[in-house]
CSV table of N, CA and C in Angstrom, one decimal:
chain,number,residue,atom,x,y,z
A,1,UNK,N,111.1,102.9,51.7
A,1,UNK,CA,112.4,102.7,52.3
A,1,UNK,C,113.2,101.7,51.3
A,2,UNK,N,114.3,102.1,50.9
A,2,UNK,CA,115.1,101.3,50.0
A,2,UNK,C,115.8,100.2,50.7
A,3,UNK,N,116.4,99.3,50.0
A,3,UNK,CA,117.1,98.1,50.6
A,3,UNK,C,118.3,98.6,51.4
A,4,UNK,N,119.0,99.6,50.8
A,4,UNK,CA,120.2,100.1,51.5
A,4,UNK,C,119.8,100.7,52.9
A,5,UNK,N,118.7,101.4,52.9
A,5,UNK,CA,118.2,102.0,54.1
A,5,UNK,C,117.8,101.0,55.1
A,6,UNK,N,117.2,99.9,54.6
A,6,UNK,CA,116.8,98.8,55.5
A,6,UNK,C,118.0,98.1,56.1
A,7,UNK,N,119.0,97.9,55.3
A,7,UNK,CA,120.2,97.3,55.8
A,7,UNK,C,120.9,98.2,56.8
A,8,UNK,N,120.9,99.4,56.6
A,8,UNK,CA,121.5,100.4,57.5
A,8,UNK,C,120.7,100.4,58.8
A,9,UNK,N,119.4,100.3,58.8
A,9,UNK,CA,118.6,100.3,60.0
A,9,UNK,C,118.9,99.0,60.8
A,10,UNK,N,119.0,97.9,60.1
A,10,UNK,CA,119.3,96.6,60.8
A,10,UNK,C,120.7,96.7,61.4
A,11,UNK,N,121.7,97.2,60.7
A,11,UNK,CA,123.0,97.3,61.2
A,11,UNK,C,123.1,98.3,62.4
A,12,UNK,N,122.4,99.4,62.4
A,12,UNK,CA,122.4,100.3,63.5
A,12,UNK,C,121.6,99.7,64.7
A,13,UNK,N,120.6,98.9,64.4
A,13,UNK,CA,119.9,98.2,65.5
A,13,UNK,C,120.8,97.1,66.1
A,14,UNK,N,121.6,96.4,65.3
A,14,UNK,CA,122.5,95.4,65.8
A,14,UNK,C,123.6,96.1,66.7
A,15,UNK,N,124.1,97.3,66.2
A,15,UNK,CA,125.1,98.0,67.1
A,15,UNK,C,124.4,98.5,68.4
A,16,UNK,N,123.2,98.9,68.3
A,16,UNK,CA,122.5,99.2,69.6
A,16,UNK,C,122.4,98.0,70.5
A,17,UNK,N,122.1,96.9,69.9
A,17,UNK,CA,122.0,95.6,70.7
A,17,UNK,C,123.3,95.3,71.4
A,18,UNK,N,124.4,95.5,70.6
A,18,UNK,CA,125.7,95.2,71.2
A,18,UNK,C,126.1,96.2,72.3
A,19,UNK,N,125.7,97.5,72.1
A,19,UNK,CA,125.9,98.5,73.2
A,19,UNK,C,125.2,98.1,74.4
A,20,UNK,N,124.0,97.6,74.3
A,20,UNK,CA,123.2,97.1,75.4
A,20,UNK,C,123.8,95.9,76.1
A,21,UNK,N,124.3,95.0,75.3
A,21,UNK,CA,125.0,93.8,75.9
A,21,UNK,C,126.3,94.2,76.6
A,22,UNK,N,127.1,95.1,76.0
A,22,UNK,CA,128.3,95.5,76.7
A,22,UNK,C,128.0,96.3,78.0
A,23,UNK,N,126.9,97.0,78.0
A,23,UNK,CA,126.5,97.7,79.2
A,23,UNK,C,126.0,96.7,80.3
A,24,UNK,N,125.3,95.7,79.9
A,24,UNK,CA,124.8,94.7,80.8
A,24,UNK,C,126.0,93.9,81.4
A,25,UNK,N,127.0,93.6,80.6
A,25,UNK,CA,128.2,92.9,81.0
A,25,UNK,C,129.0,93.8,82.0
A,26,UNK,N,129.1,95.0,81.7
A,26,UNK,CA,129.8,96.0,82.6
A,26,UNK,C,129.1,96.1,83.9
A,27,UNK,N,127.8,96.1,84.0
A,27,UNK,CA,127.0,96.3,85.2
A,27,UNK,C,126.8,95.0,85.9
A,28,UNK,N,127.3,93.9,85.4
A,28,UNK,CA,127.1,92.5,85.9
A,28,UNK,C,125.6,92.1,86.0
A,29,UNK,N,124.8,92.6,85.0
A,29,UNK,CA,123.4,92.2,84.9
A,29,UNK,C,123.3,90.9,84.1
A,30,UNK,N,124.3,90.5,83.4
A,30,UNK,CA,124.2,89.3,82.6
A,30,UNK,C,125.1,88.3,83.3
A,31,UNK,N,124.5,87.2,83.7
A,31,UNK,CA,125.2,86.2,84.5
A,31,UNK,C,125.5,84.9,83.8
A,32,UNK,N,124.8,84.6,82.7
A,32,UNK,CA,125.1,83.3,82.1
A,32,UNK,C,125.0,83.5,80.5
A,33,UNK,N,125.4,82.5,79.9
A,33,UNK,CA,125.4,82.5,78.4
A,33,UNK,C,123.9,82.5,77.9
A,34,UNK,N,123.1,81.8,78.6
A,34,UNK,CA,121.7,81.8,78.3
A,34,UNK,C,121.1,83.2,78.4
A,35,UNK,N,121.4,83.9,79.5
A,35,UNK,CA,120.9,85.3,79.7
A,35,UNK,C,121.4,86.2,78.6
A,36,UNK,N,122.7,86.0,78.2
A,36,UNK,CA,123.3,86.8,77.1
A,36,UNK,C,122.6,86.5,75.8
A,37,UNK,N,122.3,85.3,75.5
A,37,UNK,CA,121.6,84.9,74.3
A,37,UNK,C,120.2,85.5,74.2
A,38,UNK,N,119.5,85.4,75.3
A,38,UNK,CA,118.1,85.9,75.4
A,38,UNK,C,118.1,87.4,75.2
A,39,UNK,N,119.0,88.1,75.9
A,39,UNK,CA,119.0,89.6,75.8
A,39,UNK,C,119.4,90.0,74.4
A,40,UNK,N,120.3,89.4,73.8
A,40,UNK,CA,120.7,89.7,72.4
A,40,UNK,C,119.6,89.4,71.4
A,41,UNK,N,119.0,88.3,71.5
A,41,UNK,CA,117.9,88.0,70.6
A,41,UNK,C,116.7,89.0,70.7
A,42,UNK,N,116.3,89.3,71.9
A,42,UNK,CA,115.2,90.2,72.1
A,42,UNK,C,115.6,91.6,71.6
A,43,UNK,N,116.9,92.0,71.8
A,43,UNK,CA,117.3,93.3,71.4
A,43,UNK,C,117.3,93.4,69.8
A,44,UNK,N,117.8,92.4,69.2
A,44,UNK,CA,117.8,92.4,67.7
A,44,UNK,C,116.4,92.3,67.2
A,45,UNK,N,115.5,91.5,67.8
A,45,UNK,CA,114.1,91.4,67.3
A,45,UNK,C,113.4,92.7,67.5
A,46,UNK,N,113.8,93.6,68.4
A,46,UNK,CA,113.2,94.8,68.7
A,46,UNK,C,113.4,95.8,67.5
A,47,UNK,N,114.3,95.5,66.6
A,47,UNK,CA,114.5,96.3,65.4
A,47,UNK,C,113.4,96.1,64.4
A,48,UNK,N,112.7,95.0,64.4
A,48,UNK,CA,111.6,94.8,63.4
A,48,UNK,C,110.5,95.8,63.6
A,49,UNK,N,110.0,96.0,64.8
A,49,UNK,CA,109.0,97.1,64.9
A,49,UNK,C,109.5,98.5,64.5
A,50,UNK,N,110.8,98.7,64.8
A,50,UNK,CA,111.4,100.0,64.4
A,50,UNK,C,111.4,100.1,62.9
A,51,UNK,N,111.6,99.1,62.2
A,51,UNK,CA,111.6,99.1,60.7
A,51,UNK,C,110.2,99.4,60.2
A,52,UNK,N,109.2,98.7,60.8
A,52,UNK,CA,107.8,99.0,60.4
A,52,UNK,C,107.4,100.4,60.7
A,53,UNK,N,107.8,100.9,61.9
A,53,UNK,CA,107.5,102.3,62.3
A,53,UNK,C,108.1,103.3,61.3
A,54,UNK,N,109.4,103.1,61.0
A,54,UNK,CA,110.1,104.0,60.1
A,54,UNK,C,109.5,104.0,58.7
A,55,UNK,N,109.1,102.8,58.3
A,55,UNK,CA,108.5,102.7,56.9
A,55,UNK,C,107.1,103.4,56.9
A,56,UNK,N,106.4,103.2,57.9
A,56,UNK,CA,105.0,103.8,58.0
A,56,UNK,C,105.1,105.3,58.1
A,57,UNK,N,106.0,105.8,58.9
A,57,UNK,CA,106.1,107.2,59.1
A,57,UNK,C,106.9,107.9,58.0
A,58,UNK,N,107.6,107.1,57.2
A,58,UNK,CA,108.3,107.6,56.0
A,58,UNK,C,109.4,108.6,56.5
A,59,UNK,N,110.2,108.1,57.5
A,59,UNK,CA,111.3,108.9,58.1
A,59,UNK,C,112.4,109.0,57.1
A,60,UNK,N,113.2,110.0,57.1
A,60,UNK,CA,114.4,110.1,56.3
A,60,UNK,C,115.4,109.0,56.8
A,61,UNK,N,116.4,108.8,56.0
A,61,UNK,CA,117.4,107.8,56.2
A,61,UNK,C,118.1,107.9,57.6
A,62,UNK,N,118.6,109.1,57.9
A,62,UNK,CA,119.4,109.3,59.1
A,62,UNK,C,118.5,109.1,60.3
A,63,UNK,N,117.3,109.6,60.3
A,63,UNK,CA,116.4,109.4,61.4
A,63,UNK,C,116.0,108.0,61.6
A,64,UNK,N,115.9,107.2,60.6
A,64,UNK,CA,115.5,105.8,60.7
A,64,UNK,C,116.7,105.0,61.3
A,65,UNK,N,117.9,105.5,61.0
A,65,UNK,CA,119.1,104.8,61.6
A,65,UNK,C,119.1,105.1,63.1
A,66,UNK,N,118.8,106.3,63.5
A,66,UNK,CA,118.7,106.6,64.9
A,66,UNK,C,117.7,105.8,65.6
A,67,UNK,N,116.5,105.7,65.0
A,67,UNK,CA,115.4,104.9,65.6
A,67,UNK,C,115.8,103.4,65.7
A,68,UNK,N,116.5,102.9,64.7
A,68,UNK,CA,117.0,101.5,64.8
A,68,UNK,C,118.0,101.3,65.9
A,69,UNK,N,118.9,102.3,66.1
A,69,UNK,CA,119.9,102.1,67.2
A,69,UNK,C,119.2,102.2,68.5
A,70,UNK,N,118.3,103.1,68.7
A,70,UNK,CA,117.6,103.2,70.0
A,70,UNK,C,116.8,102.0,70.3
A,71,UNK,N,116.1,101.4,69.3
A,71,UNK,CA,115.3,100.3,69.5
A,71,UNK,C,116.2,99.0,69.8
A,72,UNK,N,117.3,98.9,69.2
A,72,UNK,CA,118.2,97.9,69.5
A,72,UNK,C,118.8,98.0,70.9
A,73,UNK,N,119.1,99.3,71.3
A,73,UNK,CA,119.7,99.5,72.6
A,73,UNK,C,118.7,99.3,73.8
A,74,UNK,N,117.5,99.7,73.5
A,74,UNK,CA,116.5,99.7,74.6
A,74,UNK,C,115.5,98.6,74.5
A,75,UNK,N,115.6,97.7,73.5
A,75,UNK,CA,114.6,96.7,73.2
A,75,UNK,C,114.3,95.8,74.4
A,76,UNK,N,115.3,95.2,74.9
A,76,UNK,CA,115.1,94.2,76.0
A,76,UNK,C,114.7,94.9,77.3
A,77,UNK,N,115.1,96.1,77.5
A,77,UNK,CA,114.7,96.9,78.7
A,77,UNK,C,113.2,97.2,78.6
A,78,UNK,N,112.7,97.5,77.5
A,78,UNK,CA,111.3,97.8,77.4
A,78,UNK,C,110.5,96.5,77.6
A,79,UNK,N,110.9,95.4,77.1
A,79,UNK,CA,110.3,94.1,77.3
A,79,UNK,C,110.3,93.7,78.7
A,80,UNK,N,111.4,93.9,79.4
A,80,UNK,CA,111.5,93.5,80.8
A,80,UNK,C,110.6,94.4,81.7
A,81,UNK,N,110.5,95.7,81.3
A,81,UNK,CA,109.6,96.6,82.1
A,81,UNK,C,108.2,96.2,81.9
A,82,UNK,N,107.8,95.8,80.7
A,82,UNK,CA,106.4,95.4,80.4
A,82,UNK,C,106.1,94.1,81.2
A,83,UNK,N,107.1,93.2,81.2
A,83,UNK,CA,106.9,92.0,82.0
A,83,UNK,C,106.8,92.3,83.5
A,84,UNK,N,107.6,93.2,84.0
A,84,UNK,CA,107.6,93.5,85.4
A,84,UNK,C,106.2,94.1,85.8
A,85,UNK,N,105.7,94.9,85.0
A,85,UNK,CA,104.4,95.5,85.3
A,85,UNK,C,103.3,94.5,85.2
A,86,UNK,N,103.3,93.7,84.1
A,86,UNK,CA,102.3,92.7,83.9
A,86,UNK,C,102.3,91.5,85.0
A,87,UNK,N,103.5,91.3,85.5
A,87,UNK,CA,103.7,90.2,86.5
A,87,UNK,C,102.9,90.5,87.7
A,88,UNK,N,102.8,91.8,88.1
A,88,UNK,CA,102.0,92.2,89.2
A,88,UNK,C,100.5,91.8,89.0
A,89,UNK,N,100.0,92.0,87.8
A,89,UNK,CA,98.6,91.7,87.5
A,89,UNK,C,98.4,90.2,87.6
A,90,UNK,N,99.3,89.4,87.0
A,90,UNK,CA,99.2,87.9,87.1
A,90,UNK,C,99.3,87.4,88.5
A,91,UNK,N,100.2,88.0,89.3
A,91,UNK,CA,100.4,87.5,90.7
A,91,UNK,C,99.2,87.9,91.5
A,92,UNK,N,98.5,89.0,91.2
A,92,UNK,CA,97.3,89.4,91.9
A,92,UNK,C,96.2,88.4,91.7
A,93,UNK,N,96.0,88.0,90.5
A,93,UNK,CA,94.8,87.1,90.2
A,93,UNK,C,95.2,85.6,90.3
A,94,UNK,N,96.4,85.2,90.0
A,94,UNK,CA,96.7,83.8,90.0
A,94,UNK,C,97.6,83.4,91.2
A,95,UNK,N,98.2,84.3,91.9
A,95,UNK,CA,99.1,84.0,92.9
A,95,UNK,C,100.5,83.9,92.3
A,96,UNK,N,101.5,83.9,93.2
A,96,UNK,CA,102.9,83.8,92.7
A,96,UNK,C,103.2,82.4,92.2
A,97,UNK,N,103.9,82.3,91.1
A,97,UNK,CA,104.3,80.9,90.7
A,97,UNK,C,105.3,80.3,91.6
A,98,UNK,N,106.0,81.0,92.4
A,98,UNK,CA,106.9,80.4,93.4
A,98,UNK,C,106.2,79.8,94.6
A,99,UNK,N,105.0,80.2,94.8
A,99,UNK,CA,104.2,79.7,96.0
A,99,UNK,C,104.0,78.2,95.7
A,100,UNK,N,103.6,77.8,94.5
A,100,UNK,CA,103.4,76.4,94.2
A,100,UNK,C,104.6,75.6,94.3
A,101,UNK,N,105.7,76.1,93.9
A,101,UNK,CA,107.0,75.4,94.0
A,101,UNK,C,107.4,75.2,95.5
A,102,UNK,N,107.2,76.2,96.3
A,102,UNK,CA,107.5,76.1,97.7
A,102,UNK,C,106.7,75.1,98.4
A,103,UNK,N,105.4,75.0,98.0
A,103,UNK,CA,104.5,74.0,98.6
A,103,UNK,C,105.0,72.6,98.2
A,104,UNK,N,105.4,72.4,96.9
A,104,UNK,CA,105.8,71.1,96.5
A,104,UNK,C,107.1,70.7,97.2
A,105,UNK,N,108.0,71.6,97.5
A,105,UNK,CA,109.2,71.3,98.1
A,105,UNK,C,109.0,70.8,99.6
A,106,UNK,N,108.0,71.4,100.2
A,106,UNK,CA,107.7,71.1,101.6
A,106,UNK,C,107.0,69.8,101.8
A,107,UNK,N,106.3,69.3,100.8
A,107,UNK,CA,105.5,68.1,100.9
A,107,UNK,C,106.4,66.9,100.5
A,108,UNK,N,106.4,65.9,101.3
A,108,UNK,CA,107.2,64.7,101.0
A,108,UNK,C,106.7,64.0,99.8
A,109,UNK,N,107.6,63.3,99.0
A,109,UNK,CA,107.1,62.6,97.9
A,109,UNK,C,106.8,61.2,98.3
A,110,UNK,N,105.5,60.8,98.1
A,110,UNK,CA,105.0,59.5,98.5
A,110,UNK,C,105.3,58.5,97.3
A,111,UNK,N,105.5,59.0,96.1
A,111,UNK,CA,105.7,58.1,95.0
A,111,UNK,C,107.1,57.5,94.9
A,112,UNK,N,108.1,58.1,95.6
A,112,UNK,CA,109.4,57.5,95.6
A,112,UNK,C,109.5,56.3,96.5
A,113,UNK,N,110.3,55.3,96.0
A,113,UNK,CA,110.5,54.1,96.7
A,113,UNK,C,111.7,54.3,97.7
A,114,UNK,N,111.7,53.7,98.8
A,114,UNK,CA,112.8,53.8,99.8
A,114,UNK,C,114.0,53.2,99.3
């Protein structure tokens, strides 16, 4: 893969990430600047595996641009789906992380001074 092709792949992945961000804003799925930053960063970082995949498979230039766009557009959705599925496994074995917080809120603090 030439440098021009790599740059085009990165630009198409960036455009895919922007498409994903605009869709999230339109659907009111992004509620804060922190959420916006995390989604954008994950979407842009999803282009790196796409680059390695295109280089390994020796895709032509146009197809590698399409793969870059799709990986940028769907990168954070794939990550959130993996997290959603894995969270079930962790909560089965370790319990919900919210359970410990709820117990802490119900117990009075003895360390605080009156």
